[in-house]
Short mmCIF file of C-alpha atoms in Angstrom, two decimals:
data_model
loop_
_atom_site.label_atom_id
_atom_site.label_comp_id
_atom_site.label_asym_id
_atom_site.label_seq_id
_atom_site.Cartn_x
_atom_site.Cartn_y
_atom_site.Cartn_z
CA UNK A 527 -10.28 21.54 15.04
CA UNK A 528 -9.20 21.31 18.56
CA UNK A 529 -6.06 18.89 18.29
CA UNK A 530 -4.46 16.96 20.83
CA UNK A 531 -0.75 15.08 20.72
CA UNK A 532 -0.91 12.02 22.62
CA UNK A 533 2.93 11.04 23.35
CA UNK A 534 5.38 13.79 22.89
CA UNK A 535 8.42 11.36 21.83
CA UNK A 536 10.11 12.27 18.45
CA UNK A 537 7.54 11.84 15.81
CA UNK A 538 4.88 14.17 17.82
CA UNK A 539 6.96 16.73 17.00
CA UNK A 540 6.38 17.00 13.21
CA UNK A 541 2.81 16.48 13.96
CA UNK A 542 2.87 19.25 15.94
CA UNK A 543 4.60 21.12 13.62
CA UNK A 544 2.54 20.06 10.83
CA UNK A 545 -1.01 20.87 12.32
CA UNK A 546 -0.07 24.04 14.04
CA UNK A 547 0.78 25.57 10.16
CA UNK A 548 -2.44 24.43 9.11
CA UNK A 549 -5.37 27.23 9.59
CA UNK A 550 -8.52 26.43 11.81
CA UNK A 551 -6.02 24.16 13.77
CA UNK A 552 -5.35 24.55 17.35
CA UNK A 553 -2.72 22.76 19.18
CA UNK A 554 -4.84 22.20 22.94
CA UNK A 555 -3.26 19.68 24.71
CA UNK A 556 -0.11 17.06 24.95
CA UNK A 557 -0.08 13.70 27.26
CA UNK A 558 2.40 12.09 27.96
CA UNK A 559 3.67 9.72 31.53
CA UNK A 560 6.82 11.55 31.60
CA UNK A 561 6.10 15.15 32.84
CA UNK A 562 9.04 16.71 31.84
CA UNK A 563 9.05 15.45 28.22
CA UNK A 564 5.57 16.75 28.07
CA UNK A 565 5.95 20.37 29.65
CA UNK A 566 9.50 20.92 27.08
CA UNK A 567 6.84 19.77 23.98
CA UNK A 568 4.15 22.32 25.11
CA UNK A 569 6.50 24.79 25.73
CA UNK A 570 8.24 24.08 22.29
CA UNK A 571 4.99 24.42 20.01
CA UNK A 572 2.95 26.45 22.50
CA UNK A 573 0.55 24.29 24.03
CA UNK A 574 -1.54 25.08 26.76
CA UNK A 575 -2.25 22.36 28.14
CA UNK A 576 -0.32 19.11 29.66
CA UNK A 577 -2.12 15.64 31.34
CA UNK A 578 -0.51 12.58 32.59
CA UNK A 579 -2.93 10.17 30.84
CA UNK A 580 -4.89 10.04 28.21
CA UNK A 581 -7.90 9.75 31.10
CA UNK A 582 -7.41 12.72 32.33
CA UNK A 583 -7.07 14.34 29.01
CA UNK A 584 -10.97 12.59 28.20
CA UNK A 585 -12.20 13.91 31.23
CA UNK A 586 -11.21 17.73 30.55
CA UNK A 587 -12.85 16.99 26.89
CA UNK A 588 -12.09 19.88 25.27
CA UNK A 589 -10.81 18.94 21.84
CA UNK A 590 -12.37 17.11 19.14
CA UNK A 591 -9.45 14.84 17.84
CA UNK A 592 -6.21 13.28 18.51
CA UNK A 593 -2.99 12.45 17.46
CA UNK A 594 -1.67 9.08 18.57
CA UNK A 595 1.69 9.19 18.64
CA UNK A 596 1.98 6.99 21.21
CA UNK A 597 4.05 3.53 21.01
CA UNK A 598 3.06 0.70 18.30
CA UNK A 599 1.64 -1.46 21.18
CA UNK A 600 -0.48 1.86 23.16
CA UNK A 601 -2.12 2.49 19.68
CA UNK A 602 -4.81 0.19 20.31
CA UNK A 603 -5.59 0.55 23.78
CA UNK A 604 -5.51 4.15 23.39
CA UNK A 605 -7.37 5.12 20.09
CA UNK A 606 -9.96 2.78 21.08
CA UNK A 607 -10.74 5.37 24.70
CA UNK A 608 -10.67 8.24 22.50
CA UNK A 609 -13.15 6.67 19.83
CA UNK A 610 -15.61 5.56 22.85
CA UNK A 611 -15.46 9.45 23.93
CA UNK A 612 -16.43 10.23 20.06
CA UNK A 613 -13.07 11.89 18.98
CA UNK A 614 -11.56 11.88 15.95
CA UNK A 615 -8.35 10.04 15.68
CA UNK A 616 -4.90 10.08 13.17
CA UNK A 617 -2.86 7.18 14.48
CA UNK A 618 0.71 6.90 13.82
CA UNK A 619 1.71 3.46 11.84
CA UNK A 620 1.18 0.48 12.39
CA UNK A 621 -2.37 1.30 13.27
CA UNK A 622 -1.75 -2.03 15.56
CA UNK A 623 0.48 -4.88 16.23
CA UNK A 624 -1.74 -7.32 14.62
CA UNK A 625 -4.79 -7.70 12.60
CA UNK A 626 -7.42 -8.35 15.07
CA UNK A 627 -6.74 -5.27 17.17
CA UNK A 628 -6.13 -3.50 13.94
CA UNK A 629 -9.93 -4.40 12.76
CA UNK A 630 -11.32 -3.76 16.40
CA UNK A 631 -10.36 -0.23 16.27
CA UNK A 632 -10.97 -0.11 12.54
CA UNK A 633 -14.74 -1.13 13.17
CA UNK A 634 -15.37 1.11 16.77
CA UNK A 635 -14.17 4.08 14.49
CA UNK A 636 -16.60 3.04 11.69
CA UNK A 637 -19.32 2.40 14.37
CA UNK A 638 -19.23 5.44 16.40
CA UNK A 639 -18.67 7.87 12.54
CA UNK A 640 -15.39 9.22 13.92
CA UNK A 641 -12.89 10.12 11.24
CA UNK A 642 -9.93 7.66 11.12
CA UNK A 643 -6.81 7.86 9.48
CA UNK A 644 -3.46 6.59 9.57
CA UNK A 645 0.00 8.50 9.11
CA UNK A 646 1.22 6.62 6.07
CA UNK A 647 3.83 9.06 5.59
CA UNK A 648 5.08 8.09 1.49
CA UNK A 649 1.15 9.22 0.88
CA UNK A 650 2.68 12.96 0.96
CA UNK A 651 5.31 11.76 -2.22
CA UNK A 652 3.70 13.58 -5.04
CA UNK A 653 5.14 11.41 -7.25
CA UNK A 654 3.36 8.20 -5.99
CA UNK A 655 0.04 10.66 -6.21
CA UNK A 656 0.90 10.87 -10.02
CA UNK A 657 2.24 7.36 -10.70
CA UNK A 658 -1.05 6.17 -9.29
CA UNK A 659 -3.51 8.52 -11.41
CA UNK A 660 -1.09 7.39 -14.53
CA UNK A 661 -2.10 3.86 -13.96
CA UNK A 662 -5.97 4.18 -12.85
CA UNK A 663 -5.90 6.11 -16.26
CA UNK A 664 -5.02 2.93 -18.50
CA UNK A 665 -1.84 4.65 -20.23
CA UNK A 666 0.31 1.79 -19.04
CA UNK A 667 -2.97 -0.51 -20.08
CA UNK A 668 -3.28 -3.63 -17.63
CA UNK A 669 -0.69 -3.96 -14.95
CA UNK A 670 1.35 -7.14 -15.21
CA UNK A 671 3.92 -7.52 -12.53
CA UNK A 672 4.80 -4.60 -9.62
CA UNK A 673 8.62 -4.24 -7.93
CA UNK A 674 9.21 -2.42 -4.86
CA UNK A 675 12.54 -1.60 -2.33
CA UNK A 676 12.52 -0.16 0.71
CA UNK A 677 16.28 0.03 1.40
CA UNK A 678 18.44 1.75 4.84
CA UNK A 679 21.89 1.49 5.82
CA UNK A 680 21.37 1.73 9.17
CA UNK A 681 23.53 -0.89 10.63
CA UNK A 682 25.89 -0.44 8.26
CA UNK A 683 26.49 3.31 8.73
CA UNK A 684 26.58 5.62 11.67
CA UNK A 685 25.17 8.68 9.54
CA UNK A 686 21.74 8.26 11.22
CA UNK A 687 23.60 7.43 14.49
CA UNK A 688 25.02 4.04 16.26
CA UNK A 689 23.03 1.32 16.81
CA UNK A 690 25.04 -0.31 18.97
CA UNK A 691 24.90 2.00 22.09
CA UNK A 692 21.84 4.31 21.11
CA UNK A 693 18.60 2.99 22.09
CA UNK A 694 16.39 4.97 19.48
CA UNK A 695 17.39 2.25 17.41
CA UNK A 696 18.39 -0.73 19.50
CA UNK A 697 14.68 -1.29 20.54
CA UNK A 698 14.16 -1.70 16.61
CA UNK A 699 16.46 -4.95 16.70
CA UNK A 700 14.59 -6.35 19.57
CA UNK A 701 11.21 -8.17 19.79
CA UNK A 702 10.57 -7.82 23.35
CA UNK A 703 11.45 -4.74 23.25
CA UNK A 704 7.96 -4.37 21.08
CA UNK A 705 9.62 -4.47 17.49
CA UNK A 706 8.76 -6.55 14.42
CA UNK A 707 12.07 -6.00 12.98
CA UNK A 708 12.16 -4.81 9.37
CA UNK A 709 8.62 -6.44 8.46
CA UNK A 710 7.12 -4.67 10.96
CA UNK A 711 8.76 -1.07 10.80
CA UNK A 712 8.83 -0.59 7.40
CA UNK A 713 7.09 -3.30 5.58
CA UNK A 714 3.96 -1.22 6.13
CA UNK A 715 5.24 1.50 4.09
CA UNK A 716 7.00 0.10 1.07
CA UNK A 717 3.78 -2.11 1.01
CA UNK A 718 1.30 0.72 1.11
CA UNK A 719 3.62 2.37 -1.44
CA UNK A 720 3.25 -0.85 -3.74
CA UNK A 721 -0.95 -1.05 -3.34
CA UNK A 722 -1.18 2.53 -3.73
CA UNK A 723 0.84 2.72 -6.83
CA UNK A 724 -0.25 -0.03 -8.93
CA UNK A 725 -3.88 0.61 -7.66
CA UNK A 726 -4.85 -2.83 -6.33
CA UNK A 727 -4.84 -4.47 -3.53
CA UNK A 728 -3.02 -7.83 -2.18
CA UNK A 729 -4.68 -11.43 -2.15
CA UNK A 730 -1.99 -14.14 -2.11
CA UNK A 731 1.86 -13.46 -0.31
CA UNK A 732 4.71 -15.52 0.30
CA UNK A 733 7.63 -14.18 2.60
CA UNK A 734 10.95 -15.14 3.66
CA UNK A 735 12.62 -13.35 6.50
CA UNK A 736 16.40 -12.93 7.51
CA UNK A 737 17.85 -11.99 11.17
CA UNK A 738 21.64 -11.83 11.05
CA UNK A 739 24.57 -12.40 13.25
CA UNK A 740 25.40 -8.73 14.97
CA UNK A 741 27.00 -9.04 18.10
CA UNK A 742 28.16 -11.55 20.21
CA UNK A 743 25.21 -14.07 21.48
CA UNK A 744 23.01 -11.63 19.22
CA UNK A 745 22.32 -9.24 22.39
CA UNK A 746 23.46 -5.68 23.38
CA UNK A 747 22.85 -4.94 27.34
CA UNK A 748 18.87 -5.69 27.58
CA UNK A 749 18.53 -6.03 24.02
CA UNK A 750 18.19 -9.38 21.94
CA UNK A 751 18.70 -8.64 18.63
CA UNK A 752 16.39 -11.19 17.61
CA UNK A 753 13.78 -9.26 15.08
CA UNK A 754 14.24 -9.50 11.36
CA UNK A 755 16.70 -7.50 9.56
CA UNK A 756 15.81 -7.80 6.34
CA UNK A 757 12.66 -9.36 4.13
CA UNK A 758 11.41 -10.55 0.96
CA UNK A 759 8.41 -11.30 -0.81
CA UNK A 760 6.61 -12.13 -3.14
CA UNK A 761 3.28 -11.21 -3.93
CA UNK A 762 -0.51 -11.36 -6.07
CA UNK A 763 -2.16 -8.75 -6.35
CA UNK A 764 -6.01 -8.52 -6.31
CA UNK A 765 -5.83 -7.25 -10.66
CA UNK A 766 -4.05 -10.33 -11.11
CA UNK A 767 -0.38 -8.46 -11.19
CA UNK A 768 2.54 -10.88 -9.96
CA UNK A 769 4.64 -8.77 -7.04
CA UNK A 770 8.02 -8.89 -5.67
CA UNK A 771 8.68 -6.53 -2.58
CA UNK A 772 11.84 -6.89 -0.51
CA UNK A 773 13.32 -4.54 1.94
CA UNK A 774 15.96 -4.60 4.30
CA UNK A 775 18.30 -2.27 6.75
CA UNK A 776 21.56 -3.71 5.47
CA UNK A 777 21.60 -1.73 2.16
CA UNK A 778 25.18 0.30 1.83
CA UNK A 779 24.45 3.69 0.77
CA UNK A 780 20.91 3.74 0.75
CA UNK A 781 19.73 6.24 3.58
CA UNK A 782 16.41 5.78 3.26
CA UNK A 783 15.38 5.16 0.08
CA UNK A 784 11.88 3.31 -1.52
CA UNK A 785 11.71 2.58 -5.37
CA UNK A 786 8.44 1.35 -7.26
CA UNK A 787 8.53 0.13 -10.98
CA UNK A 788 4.73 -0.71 -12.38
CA UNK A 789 4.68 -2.43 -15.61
CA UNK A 790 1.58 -2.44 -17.75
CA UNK A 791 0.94 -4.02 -21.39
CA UNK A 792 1.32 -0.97 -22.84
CA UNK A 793 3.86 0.87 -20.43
CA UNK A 794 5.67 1.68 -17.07
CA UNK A 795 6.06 4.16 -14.25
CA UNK A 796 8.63 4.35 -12.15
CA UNK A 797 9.03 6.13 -8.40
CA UNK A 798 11.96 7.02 -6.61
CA UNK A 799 11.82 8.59 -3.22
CA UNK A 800 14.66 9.56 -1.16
CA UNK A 801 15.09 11.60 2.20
CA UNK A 802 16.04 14.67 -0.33
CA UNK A 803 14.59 13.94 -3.82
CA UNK A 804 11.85 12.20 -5.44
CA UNK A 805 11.79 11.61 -9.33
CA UNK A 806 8.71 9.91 -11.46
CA UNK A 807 9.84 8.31 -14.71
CA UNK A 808 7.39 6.81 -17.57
CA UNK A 809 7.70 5.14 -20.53
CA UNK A 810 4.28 4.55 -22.39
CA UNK A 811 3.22 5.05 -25.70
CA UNK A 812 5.87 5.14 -28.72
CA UNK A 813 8.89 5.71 -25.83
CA UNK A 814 7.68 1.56 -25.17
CA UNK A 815 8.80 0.85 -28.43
CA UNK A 816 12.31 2.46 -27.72
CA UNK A 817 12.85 1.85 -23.98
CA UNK A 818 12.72 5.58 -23.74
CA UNK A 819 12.20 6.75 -19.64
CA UNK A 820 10.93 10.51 -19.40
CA UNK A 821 10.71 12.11 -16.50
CA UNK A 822 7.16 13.48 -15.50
CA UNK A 823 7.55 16.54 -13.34
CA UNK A 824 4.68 17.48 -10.70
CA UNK A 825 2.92 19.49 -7.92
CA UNK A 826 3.14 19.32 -4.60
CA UNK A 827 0.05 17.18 -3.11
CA UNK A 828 -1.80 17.89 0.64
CA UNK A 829 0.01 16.25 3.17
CA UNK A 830 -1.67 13.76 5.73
CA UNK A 831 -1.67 16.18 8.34
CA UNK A 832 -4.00 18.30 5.84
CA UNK A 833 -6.59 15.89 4.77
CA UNK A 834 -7.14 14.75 7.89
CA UNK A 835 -7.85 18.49 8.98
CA UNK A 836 -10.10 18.81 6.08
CA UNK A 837 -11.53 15.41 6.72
CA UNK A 838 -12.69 15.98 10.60
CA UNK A 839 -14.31 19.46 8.62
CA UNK A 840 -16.14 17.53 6.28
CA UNK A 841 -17.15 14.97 8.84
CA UNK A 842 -15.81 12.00 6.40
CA UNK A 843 -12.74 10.27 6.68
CA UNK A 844 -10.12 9.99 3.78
CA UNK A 845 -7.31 7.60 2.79
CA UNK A 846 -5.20 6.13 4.40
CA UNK A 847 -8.05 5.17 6.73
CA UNK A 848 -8.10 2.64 9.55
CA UNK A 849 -9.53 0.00 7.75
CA UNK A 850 -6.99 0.55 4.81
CA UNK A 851 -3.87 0.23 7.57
CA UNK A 852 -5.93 -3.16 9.03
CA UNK A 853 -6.15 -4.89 5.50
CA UNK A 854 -1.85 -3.91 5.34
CA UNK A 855 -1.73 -5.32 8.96
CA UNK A 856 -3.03 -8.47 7.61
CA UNK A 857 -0.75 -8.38 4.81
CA UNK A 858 1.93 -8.53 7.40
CA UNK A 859 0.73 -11.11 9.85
CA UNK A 860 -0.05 -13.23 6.79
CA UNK A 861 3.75 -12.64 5.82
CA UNK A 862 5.22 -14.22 9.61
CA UNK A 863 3.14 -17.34 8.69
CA UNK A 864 4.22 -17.74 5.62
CA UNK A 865 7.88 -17.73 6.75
CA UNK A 866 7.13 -20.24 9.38
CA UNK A 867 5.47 -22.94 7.18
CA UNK A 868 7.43 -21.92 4.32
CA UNK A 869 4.26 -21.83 1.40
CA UNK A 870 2.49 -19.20 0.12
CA UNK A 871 -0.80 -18.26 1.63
CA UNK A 872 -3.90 -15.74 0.55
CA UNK A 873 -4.74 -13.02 2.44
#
């Protein structure tokens, strides 16, 4: 697979990373508007080759997929040129900034038999592999009710840096500024974790979000801090589970940190994943009778990176695909209306 890295901002360079230790990969190309951002990537991971636009990229043609690692609102715009010149695409998340453009891309992929995937990161948590497989196996028996966190401390701490004069993160407080606030950033993930984990997915939601008071007038230089800070929700799920799912950047002490508990009629799993450990606990079988937790251990699973690699070999696209990301999209959209006419709606 000839690969090429569409933006070269921050992320691209784990994708970069990532692909260029995978064999049969070959790192071709990087695009980006800002030259010199662009010629320190290539140099950085060895790239040959550097283009202004993603139209100039299409009309050299020589590759056969691309990473999109452009901003949340250039996904769209950009995926779709690529899948009109038949390339294979892995999109960063959100695969859009709403559901409509989410399902237009989803469908031209489908249409045109490009592989499409999406770079739902928590995928790569072995644990969530096995807590999944646990579940689809009937050990826990019929899942009954799902709880997920996705907590940060963020604005409370400065160990990830200051978000008062850094604008990495400032832009993540601000709506104009293209953000959807905590919904938006990393709703997608503690929601895919959720789905993915209890092995169904979402029909009704109801979600209440919060944006609080942080600095005078609620603006920093350009910056209205207007997007949500923090979220919860509550959820059905398509097996009939009842869901709660709440996440929020205000958590003291929490780095980054997501947490799934699936109860069943017969047991439990539980996942915790943090920037430096992940542990899967279960309680099933006589340990339900006791309210003994074990903890499972397990193998290291392919990363995204790596089944999308195999998938362009194959020709067929694996999870998390475009139309996966789309129906989460629509999870999310669903979730601003629901705050604004305050009642729960289906999906």
């Amino acid at each position: 697979m000839r690969l090429l890295i569409l933006g070269t901002g921050g992320m691209a360079n784990q994708h970069a990373k990532h692909f260029a230790a995978i064999d049969g990969v070959t790192l071709v190309g990087g695009v980006d508007v800002n030259p010199k951002r662009v010629e320190a990537f290539n140099a950085a991971h060895n790239i040959p080759n550097a283009f202004p636009s993603l139209d100039a990229a299409l009309a050299w043609g020589e590759f056969d997929a691309v990473a999109n690692v452009t901003p949340d609102a250039i996904h769209h715009p950009t995926s779709m040129a690529a899948i009109a010149a038949g390339k294979h695409v892995f999109c960063e998340k959100p695969l859009a900034t709403d559901y409509a453009k989410a399902m237009e891309m989803t469908e031209a992929a489908e249409k045109a038999g490009v592989v499409n995937m999406v770079n739902l990161t928590y995928r790569n948590v072995a644990q969530l592999q096995r807590a999944r497989q646990i579940v689809q196996s009937g050990e826990i028996g019929k899942v009954k009710h799902v709880e997920a966190s996705y907590l940060q401390s963020w604005l409370v701490s400065k160990a990830w840096g200051d978000w008062r004069t850094e604008s990495q993160w400032l832009w993540r407080l601000s709506k104009k500024h293209g953000s959807n606030g905590t919904l938006g950033d990393i709703g997608i993930h503690i929601l895919d974790f959720a789905v993915y984990g209890a092995g169904s997915d979402i029909d009704h939601v109801f979600c209440r979000l919060k944006t609080f008071d942080k600095a005078p007038g609620n603006k920093i230089g350009e910056y209205d801090l207007d997007a949500n800070d923090s979220f919860a929700m509550t959820l059905e799920l398509e097996n009939g589970a009842l869901g709660v799912v709440h996440a929020t950047r205000w958590a003291t002490g929490h780095f980054n940190e997501l947490r799934l508990r699936v109860y069943g009629e017969k047991g439990g799993v539980e996942v915790q994943h943090r920037h430096d450990w992940s542990k899967l606990l279960v309680c099933s079988g006589e340990d339900a009778e006791t309210g003994v937790w074990k903890e499972v251990e397990v193998e290291p699973v392919e990363t995204n990176y790596q089944r999308f690699a195999k998938a362009v070999k194959q020709g067929k696209t694996m999870e998390p695909s475009f139309r996966h990301a789309a129906n989460i999209q629509k999870v999310l959209d669903t979730a601003v209306i629901t705050e604004q006419d305050r009642h729960e709606h289906s999906v």
